[in-house]
PDB file of N, CA and C in Angstrom:
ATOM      1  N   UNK A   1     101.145 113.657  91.510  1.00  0.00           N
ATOM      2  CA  UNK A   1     101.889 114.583  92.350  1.00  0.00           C
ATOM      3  C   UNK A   1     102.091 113.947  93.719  1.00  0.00           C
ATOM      4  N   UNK A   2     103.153 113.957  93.846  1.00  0.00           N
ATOM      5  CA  UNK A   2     104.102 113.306  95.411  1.00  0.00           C
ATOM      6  C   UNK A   2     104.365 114.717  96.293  1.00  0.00           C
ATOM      7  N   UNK A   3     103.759 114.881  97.553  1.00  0.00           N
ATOM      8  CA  UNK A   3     103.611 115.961  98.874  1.00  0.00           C
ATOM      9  C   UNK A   3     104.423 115.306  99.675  1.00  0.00           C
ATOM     10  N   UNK A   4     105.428 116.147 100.525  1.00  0.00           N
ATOM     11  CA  UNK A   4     105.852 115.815 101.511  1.00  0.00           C
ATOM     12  C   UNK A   4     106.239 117.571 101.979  1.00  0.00           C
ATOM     13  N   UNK A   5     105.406 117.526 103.383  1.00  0.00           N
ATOM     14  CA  UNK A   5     105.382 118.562 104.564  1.00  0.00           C
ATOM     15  C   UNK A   5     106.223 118.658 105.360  1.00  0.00           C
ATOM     16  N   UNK A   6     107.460 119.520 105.749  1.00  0.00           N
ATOM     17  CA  UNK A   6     108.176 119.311 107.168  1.00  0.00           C
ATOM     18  C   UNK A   6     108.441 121.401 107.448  1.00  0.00           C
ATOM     19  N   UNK A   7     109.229 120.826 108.841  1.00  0.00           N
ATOM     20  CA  UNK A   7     109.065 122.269 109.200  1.00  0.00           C
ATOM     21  C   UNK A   7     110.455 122.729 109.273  1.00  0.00           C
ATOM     22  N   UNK A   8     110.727 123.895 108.569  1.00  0.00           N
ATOM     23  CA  UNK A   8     111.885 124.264 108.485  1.00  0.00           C
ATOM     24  C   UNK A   8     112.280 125.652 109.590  1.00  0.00           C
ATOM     25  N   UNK A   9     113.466 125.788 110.360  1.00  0.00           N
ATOM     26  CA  UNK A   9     113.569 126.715 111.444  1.00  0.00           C
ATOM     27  C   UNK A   9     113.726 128.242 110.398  1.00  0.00           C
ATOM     28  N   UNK A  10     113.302 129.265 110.647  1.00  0.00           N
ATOM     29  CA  UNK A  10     113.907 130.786 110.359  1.00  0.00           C
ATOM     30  C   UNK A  10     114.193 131.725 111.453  1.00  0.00           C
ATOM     31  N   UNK A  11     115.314 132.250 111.180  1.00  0.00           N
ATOM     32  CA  UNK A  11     115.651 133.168 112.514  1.00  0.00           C
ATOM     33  C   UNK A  11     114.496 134.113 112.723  1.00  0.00           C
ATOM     34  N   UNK A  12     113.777 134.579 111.699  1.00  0.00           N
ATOM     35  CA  UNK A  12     112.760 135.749 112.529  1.00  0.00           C
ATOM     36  C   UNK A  12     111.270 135.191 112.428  1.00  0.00           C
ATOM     37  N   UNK A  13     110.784 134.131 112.322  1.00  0.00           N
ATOM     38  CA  UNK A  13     109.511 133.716 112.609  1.00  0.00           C
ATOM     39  C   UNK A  13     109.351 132.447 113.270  1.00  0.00           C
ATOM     40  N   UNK A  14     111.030 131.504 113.247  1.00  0.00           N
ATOM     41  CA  UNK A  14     110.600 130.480 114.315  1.00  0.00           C
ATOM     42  C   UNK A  14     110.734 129.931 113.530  1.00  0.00           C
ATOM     43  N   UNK A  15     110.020 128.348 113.450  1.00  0.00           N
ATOM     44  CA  UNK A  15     109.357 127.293 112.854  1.00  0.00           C
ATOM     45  C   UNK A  15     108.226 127.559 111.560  1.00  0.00           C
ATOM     46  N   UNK A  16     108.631 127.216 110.141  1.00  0.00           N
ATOM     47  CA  UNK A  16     107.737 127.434 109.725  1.00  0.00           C
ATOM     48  C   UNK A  16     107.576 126.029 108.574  1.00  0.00           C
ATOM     49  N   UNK A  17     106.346 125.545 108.036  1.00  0.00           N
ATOM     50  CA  UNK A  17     105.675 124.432 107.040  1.00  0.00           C
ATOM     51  C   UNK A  17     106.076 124.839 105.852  1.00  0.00           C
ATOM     52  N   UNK A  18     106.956 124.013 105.617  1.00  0.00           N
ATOM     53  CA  UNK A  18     107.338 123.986 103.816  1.00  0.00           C
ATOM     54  C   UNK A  18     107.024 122.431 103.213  1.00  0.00           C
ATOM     55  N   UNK A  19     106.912 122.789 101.893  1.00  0.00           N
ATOM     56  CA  UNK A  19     106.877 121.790 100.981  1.00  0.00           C
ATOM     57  C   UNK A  19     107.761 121.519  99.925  1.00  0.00           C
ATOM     58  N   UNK A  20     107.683 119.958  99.597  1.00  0.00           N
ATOM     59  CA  UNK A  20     108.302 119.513  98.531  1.00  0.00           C
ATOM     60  C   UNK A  20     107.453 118.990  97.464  1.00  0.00           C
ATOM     61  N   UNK A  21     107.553 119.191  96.259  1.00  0.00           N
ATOM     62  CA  UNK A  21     106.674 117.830  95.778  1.00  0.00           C
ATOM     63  C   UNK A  21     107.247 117.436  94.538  1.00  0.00           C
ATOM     64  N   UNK A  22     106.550 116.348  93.847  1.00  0.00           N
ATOM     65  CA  UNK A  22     107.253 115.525  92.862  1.00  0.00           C
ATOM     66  C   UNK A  22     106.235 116.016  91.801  1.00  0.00           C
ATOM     67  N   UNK A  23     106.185 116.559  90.419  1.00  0.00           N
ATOM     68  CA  UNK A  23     105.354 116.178  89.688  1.00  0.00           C
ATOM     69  C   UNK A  23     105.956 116.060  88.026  1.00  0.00           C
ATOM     70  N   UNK A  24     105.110 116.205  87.157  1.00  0.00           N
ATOM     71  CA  UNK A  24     105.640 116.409  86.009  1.00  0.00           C
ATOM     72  C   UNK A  24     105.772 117.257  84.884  1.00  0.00           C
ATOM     73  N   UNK A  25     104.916 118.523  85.809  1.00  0.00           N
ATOM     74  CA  UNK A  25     105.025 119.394  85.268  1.00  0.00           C
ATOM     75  C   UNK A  25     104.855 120.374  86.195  1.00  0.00           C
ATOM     76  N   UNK A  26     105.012 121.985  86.006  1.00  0.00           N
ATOM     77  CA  UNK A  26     105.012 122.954  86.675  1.00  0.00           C
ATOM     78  C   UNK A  26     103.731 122.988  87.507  1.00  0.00           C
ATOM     79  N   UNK A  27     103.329 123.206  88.701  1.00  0.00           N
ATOM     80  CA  UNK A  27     102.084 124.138  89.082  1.00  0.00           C
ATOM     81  C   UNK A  27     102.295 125.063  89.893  1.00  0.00           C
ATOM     82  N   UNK A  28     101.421 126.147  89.365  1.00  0.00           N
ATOM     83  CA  UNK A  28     101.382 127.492  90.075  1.00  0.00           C
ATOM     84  C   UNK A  28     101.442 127.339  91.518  1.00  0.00           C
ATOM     85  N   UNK A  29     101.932 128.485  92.728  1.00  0.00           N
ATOM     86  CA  UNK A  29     101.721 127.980  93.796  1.00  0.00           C
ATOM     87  C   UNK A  29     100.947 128.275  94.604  1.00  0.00           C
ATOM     88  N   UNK A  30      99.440 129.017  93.497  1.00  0.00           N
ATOM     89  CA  UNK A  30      98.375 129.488  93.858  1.00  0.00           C
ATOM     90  C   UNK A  30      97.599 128.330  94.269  1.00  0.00           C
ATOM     91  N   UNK A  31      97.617 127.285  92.722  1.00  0.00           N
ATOM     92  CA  UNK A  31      96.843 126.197  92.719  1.00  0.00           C
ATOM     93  C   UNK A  31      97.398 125.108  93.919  1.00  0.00           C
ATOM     94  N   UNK A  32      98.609 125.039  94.436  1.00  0.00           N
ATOM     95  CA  UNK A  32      98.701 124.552  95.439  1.00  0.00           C
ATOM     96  C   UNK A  32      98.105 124.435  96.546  1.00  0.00           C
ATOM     97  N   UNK A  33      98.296 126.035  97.099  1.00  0.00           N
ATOM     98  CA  UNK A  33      97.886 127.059  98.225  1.00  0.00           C
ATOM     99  C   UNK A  33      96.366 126.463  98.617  1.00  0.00           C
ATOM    100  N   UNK A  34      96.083 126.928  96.699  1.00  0.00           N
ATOM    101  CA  UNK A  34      94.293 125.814  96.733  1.00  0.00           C
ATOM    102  C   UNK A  34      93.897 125.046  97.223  1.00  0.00           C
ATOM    103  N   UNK A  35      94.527 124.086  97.126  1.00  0.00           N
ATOM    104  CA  UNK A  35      95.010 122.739  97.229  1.00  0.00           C
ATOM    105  C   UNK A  35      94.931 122.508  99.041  1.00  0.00           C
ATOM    106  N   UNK A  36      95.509 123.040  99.373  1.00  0.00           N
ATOM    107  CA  UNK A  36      96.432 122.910 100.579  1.00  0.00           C
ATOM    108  C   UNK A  36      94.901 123.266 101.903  1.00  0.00           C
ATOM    109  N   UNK A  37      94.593 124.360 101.350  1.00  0.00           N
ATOM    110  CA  UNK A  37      93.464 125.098 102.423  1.00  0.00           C
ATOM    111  C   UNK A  37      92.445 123.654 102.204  1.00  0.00           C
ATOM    112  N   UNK A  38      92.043 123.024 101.309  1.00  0.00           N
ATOM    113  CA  UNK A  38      90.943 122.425 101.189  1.00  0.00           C
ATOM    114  C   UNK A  38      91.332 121.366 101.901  1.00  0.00           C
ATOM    115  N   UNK A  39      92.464 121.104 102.419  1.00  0.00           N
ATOM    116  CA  UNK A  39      92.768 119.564 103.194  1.00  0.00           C
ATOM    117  C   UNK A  39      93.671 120.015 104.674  1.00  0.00           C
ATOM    118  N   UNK A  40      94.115 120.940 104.487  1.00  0.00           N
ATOM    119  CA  UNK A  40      95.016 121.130 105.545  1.00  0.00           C
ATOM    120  C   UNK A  40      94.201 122.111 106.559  1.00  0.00           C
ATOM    121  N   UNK A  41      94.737 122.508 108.039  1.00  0.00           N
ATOM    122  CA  UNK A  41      94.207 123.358 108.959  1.00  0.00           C
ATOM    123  C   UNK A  41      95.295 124.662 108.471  1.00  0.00           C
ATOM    124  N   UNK A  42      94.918 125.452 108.599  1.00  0.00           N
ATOM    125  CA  UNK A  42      95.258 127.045 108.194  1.00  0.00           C
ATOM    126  C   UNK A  42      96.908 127.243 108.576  1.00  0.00           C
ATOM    127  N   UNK A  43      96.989 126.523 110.168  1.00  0.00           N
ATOM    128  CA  UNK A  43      98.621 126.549 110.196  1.00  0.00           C
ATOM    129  C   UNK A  43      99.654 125.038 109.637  1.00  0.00           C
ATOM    130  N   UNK A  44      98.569 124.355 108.701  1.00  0.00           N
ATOM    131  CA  UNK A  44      99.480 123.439 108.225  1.00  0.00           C
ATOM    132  C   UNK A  44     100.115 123.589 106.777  1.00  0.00           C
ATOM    133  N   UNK A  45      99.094 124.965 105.997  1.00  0.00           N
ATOM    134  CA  UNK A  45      99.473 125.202 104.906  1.00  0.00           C
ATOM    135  C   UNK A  45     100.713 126.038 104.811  1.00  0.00           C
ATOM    136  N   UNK A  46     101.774 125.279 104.186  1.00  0.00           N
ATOM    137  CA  UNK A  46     103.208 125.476 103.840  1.00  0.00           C
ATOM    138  C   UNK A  46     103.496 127.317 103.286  1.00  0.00           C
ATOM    139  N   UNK A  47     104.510 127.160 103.621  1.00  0.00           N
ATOM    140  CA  UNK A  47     104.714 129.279 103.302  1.00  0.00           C
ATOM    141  C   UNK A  47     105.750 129.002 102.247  1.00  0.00           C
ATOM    142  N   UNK A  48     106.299 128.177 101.977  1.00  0.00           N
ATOM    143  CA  UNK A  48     106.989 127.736 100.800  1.00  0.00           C
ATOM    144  C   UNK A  48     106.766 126.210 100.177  1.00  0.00           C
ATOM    145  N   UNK A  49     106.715 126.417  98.681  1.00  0.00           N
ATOM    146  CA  UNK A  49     106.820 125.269  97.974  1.00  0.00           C
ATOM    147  C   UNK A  49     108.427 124.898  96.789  1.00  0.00           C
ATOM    148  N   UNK A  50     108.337 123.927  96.953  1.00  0.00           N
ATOM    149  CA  UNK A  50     109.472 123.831  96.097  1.00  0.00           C
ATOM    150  C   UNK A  50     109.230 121.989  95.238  1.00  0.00           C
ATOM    151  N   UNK A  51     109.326 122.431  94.115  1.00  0.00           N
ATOM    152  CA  UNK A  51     109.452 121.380  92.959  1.00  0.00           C
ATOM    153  C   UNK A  51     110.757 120.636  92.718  1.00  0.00           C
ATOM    154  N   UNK A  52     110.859 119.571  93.316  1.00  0.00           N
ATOM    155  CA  UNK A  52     112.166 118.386  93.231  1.00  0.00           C
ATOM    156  C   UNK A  52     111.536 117.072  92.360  1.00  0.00           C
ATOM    157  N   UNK A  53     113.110 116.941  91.371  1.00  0.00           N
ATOM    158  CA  UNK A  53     112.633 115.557  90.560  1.00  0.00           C
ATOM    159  C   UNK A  53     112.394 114.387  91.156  1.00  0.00           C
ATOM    160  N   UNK A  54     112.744 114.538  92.323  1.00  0.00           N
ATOM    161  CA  UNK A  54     112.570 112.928  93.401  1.00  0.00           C
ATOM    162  C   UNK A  54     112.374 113.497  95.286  1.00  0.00           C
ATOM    163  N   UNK A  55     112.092 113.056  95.941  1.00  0.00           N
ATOM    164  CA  UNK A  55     112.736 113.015  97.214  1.00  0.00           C
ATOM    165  C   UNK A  55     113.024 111.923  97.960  1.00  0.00           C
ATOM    166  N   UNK A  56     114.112 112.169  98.303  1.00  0.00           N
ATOM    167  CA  UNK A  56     115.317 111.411  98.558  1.00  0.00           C
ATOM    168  C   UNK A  56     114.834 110.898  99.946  1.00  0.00           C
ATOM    169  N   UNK A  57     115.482 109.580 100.111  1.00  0.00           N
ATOM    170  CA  UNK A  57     114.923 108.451 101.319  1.00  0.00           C
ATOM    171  C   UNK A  57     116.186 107.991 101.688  1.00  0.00           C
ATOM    172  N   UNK A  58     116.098 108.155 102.939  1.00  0.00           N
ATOM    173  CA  UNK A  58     116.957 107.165 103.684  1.00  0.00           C
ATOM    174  C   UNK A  58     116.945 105.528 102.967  1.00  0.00           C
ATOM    175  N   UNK A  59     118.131 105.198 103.692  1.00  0.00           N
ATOM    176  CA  UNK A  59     118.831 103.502 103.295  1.00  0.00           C
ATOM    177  C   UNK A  59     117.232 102.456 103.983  1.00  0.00           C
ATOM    178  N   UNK A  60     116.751 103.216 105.129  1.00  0.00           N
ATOM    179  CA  UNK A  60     115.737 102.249 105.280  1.00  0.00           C
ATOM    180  C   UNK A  60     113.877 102.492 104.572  1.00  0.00           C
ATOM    181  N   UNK A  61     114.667 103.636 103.983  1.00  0.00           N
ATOM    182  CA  UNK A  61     113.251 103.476 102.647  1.00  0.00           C
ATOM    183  C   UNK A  61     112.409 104.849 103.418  1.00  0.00           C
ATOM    184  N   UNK A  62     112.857 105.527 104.766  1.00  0.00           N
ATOM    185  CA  UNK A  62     111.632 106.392 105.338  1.00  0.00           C
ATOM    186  C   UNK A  62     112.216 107.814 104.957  1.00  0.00           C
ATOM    187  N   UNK A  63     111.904 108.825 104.770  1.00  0.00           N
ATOM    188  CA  UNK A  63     112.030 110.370 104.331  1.00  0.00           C
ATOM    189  C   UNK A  63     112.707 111.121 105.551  1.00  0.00           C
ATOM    190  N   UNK A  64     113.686 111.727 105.313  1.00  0.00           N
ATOM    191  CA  UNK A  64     114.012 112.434 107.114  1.00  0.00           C
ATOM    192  C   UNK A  64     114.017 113.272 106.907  1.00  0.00           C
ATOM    193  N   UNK A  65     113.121 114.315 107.253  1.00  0.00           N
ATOM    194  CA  UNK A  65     112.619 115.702 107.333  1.00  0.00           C
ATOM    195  C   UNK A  65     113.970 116.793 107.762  1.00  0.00           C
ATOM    196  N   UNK A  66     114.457 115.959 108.883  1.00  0.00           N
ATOM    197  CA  UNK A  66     115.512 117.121 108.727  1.00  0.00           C
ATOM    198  C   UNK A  66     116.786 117.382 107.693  1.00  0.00           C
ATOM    199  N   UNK A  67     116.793 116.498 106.797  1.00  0.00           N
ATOM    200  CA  UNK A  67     117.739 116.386 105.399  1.00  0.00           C
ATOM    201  C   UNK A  67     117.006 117.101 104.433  1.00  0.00           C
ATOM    202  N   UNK A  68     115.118 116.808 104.731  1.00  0.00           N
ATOM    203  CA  UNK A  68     114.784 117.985 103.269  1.00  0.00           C
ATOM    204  C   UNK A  68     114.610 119.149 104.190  1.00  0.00           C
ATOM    205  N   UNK A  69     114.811 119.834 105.799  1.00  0.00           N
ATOM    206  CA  UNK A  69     114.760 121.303 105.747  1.00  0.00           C
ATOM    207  C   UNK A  69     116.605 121.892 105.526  1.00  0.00           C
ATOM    208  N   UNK A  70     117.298 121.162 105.437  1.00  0.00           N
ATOM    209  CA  UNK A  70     118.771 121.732 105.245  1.00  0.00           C
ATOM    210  C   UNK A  70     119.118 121.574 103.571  1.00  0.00           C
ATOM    211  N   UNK A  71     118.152 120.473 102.827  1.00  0.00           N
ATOM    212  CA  UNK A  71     118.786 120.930 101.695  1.00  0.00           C
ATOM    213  C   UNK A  71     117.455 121.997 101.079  1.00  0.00           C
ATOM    214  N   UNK A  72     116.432 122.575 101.855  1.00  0.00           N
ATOM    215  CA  UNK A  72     115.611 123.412 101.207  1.00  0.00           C
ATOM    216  C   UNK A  72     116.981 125.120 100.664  1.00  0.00           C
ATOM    217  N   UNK A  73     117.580 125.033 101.746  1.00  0.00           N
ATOM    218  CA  UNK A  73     117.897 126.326 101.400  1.00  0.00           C
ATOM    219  C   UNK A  73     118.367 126.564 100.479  1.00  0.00           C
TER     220      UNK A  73
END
């Protein structure tokens, strides 16, 4: 499983931590959540998850966060 964290804007709460991840099969987004508290600080755990077959990289190979919060929607 491939994680990648960025922060996506909402008109009524601001700034909020979403996720992407890569895997190969479904997981609940309990077991995530799980997941997430045991490594992350309380405001780093994501309020949305979302399952993509890849995530997509810039021409120089680095991830640009603001391309995965505009194609989250």
């Amino acid at each position: 499983v491939s994680f990648f964290f960025y922060k996506m804007n909402n008109k009524l709460s601001g700034e909020r931590v979403c996720a992407q991840y890569v895997a190969n099969e479904r997981i609940e987004e309990s077991e995530l959540r799980d997941w997430c508290s045991r490594f992350l600080a309380p405001h780093q755990i994501p309020m949305e998850f979302k399952q993509v077959g890849k995530i997509e990289k810039l021409q120089n190979g680095k991830i640009s966060r603001n391309q995965l919060a505009e194609l989250h929607i």
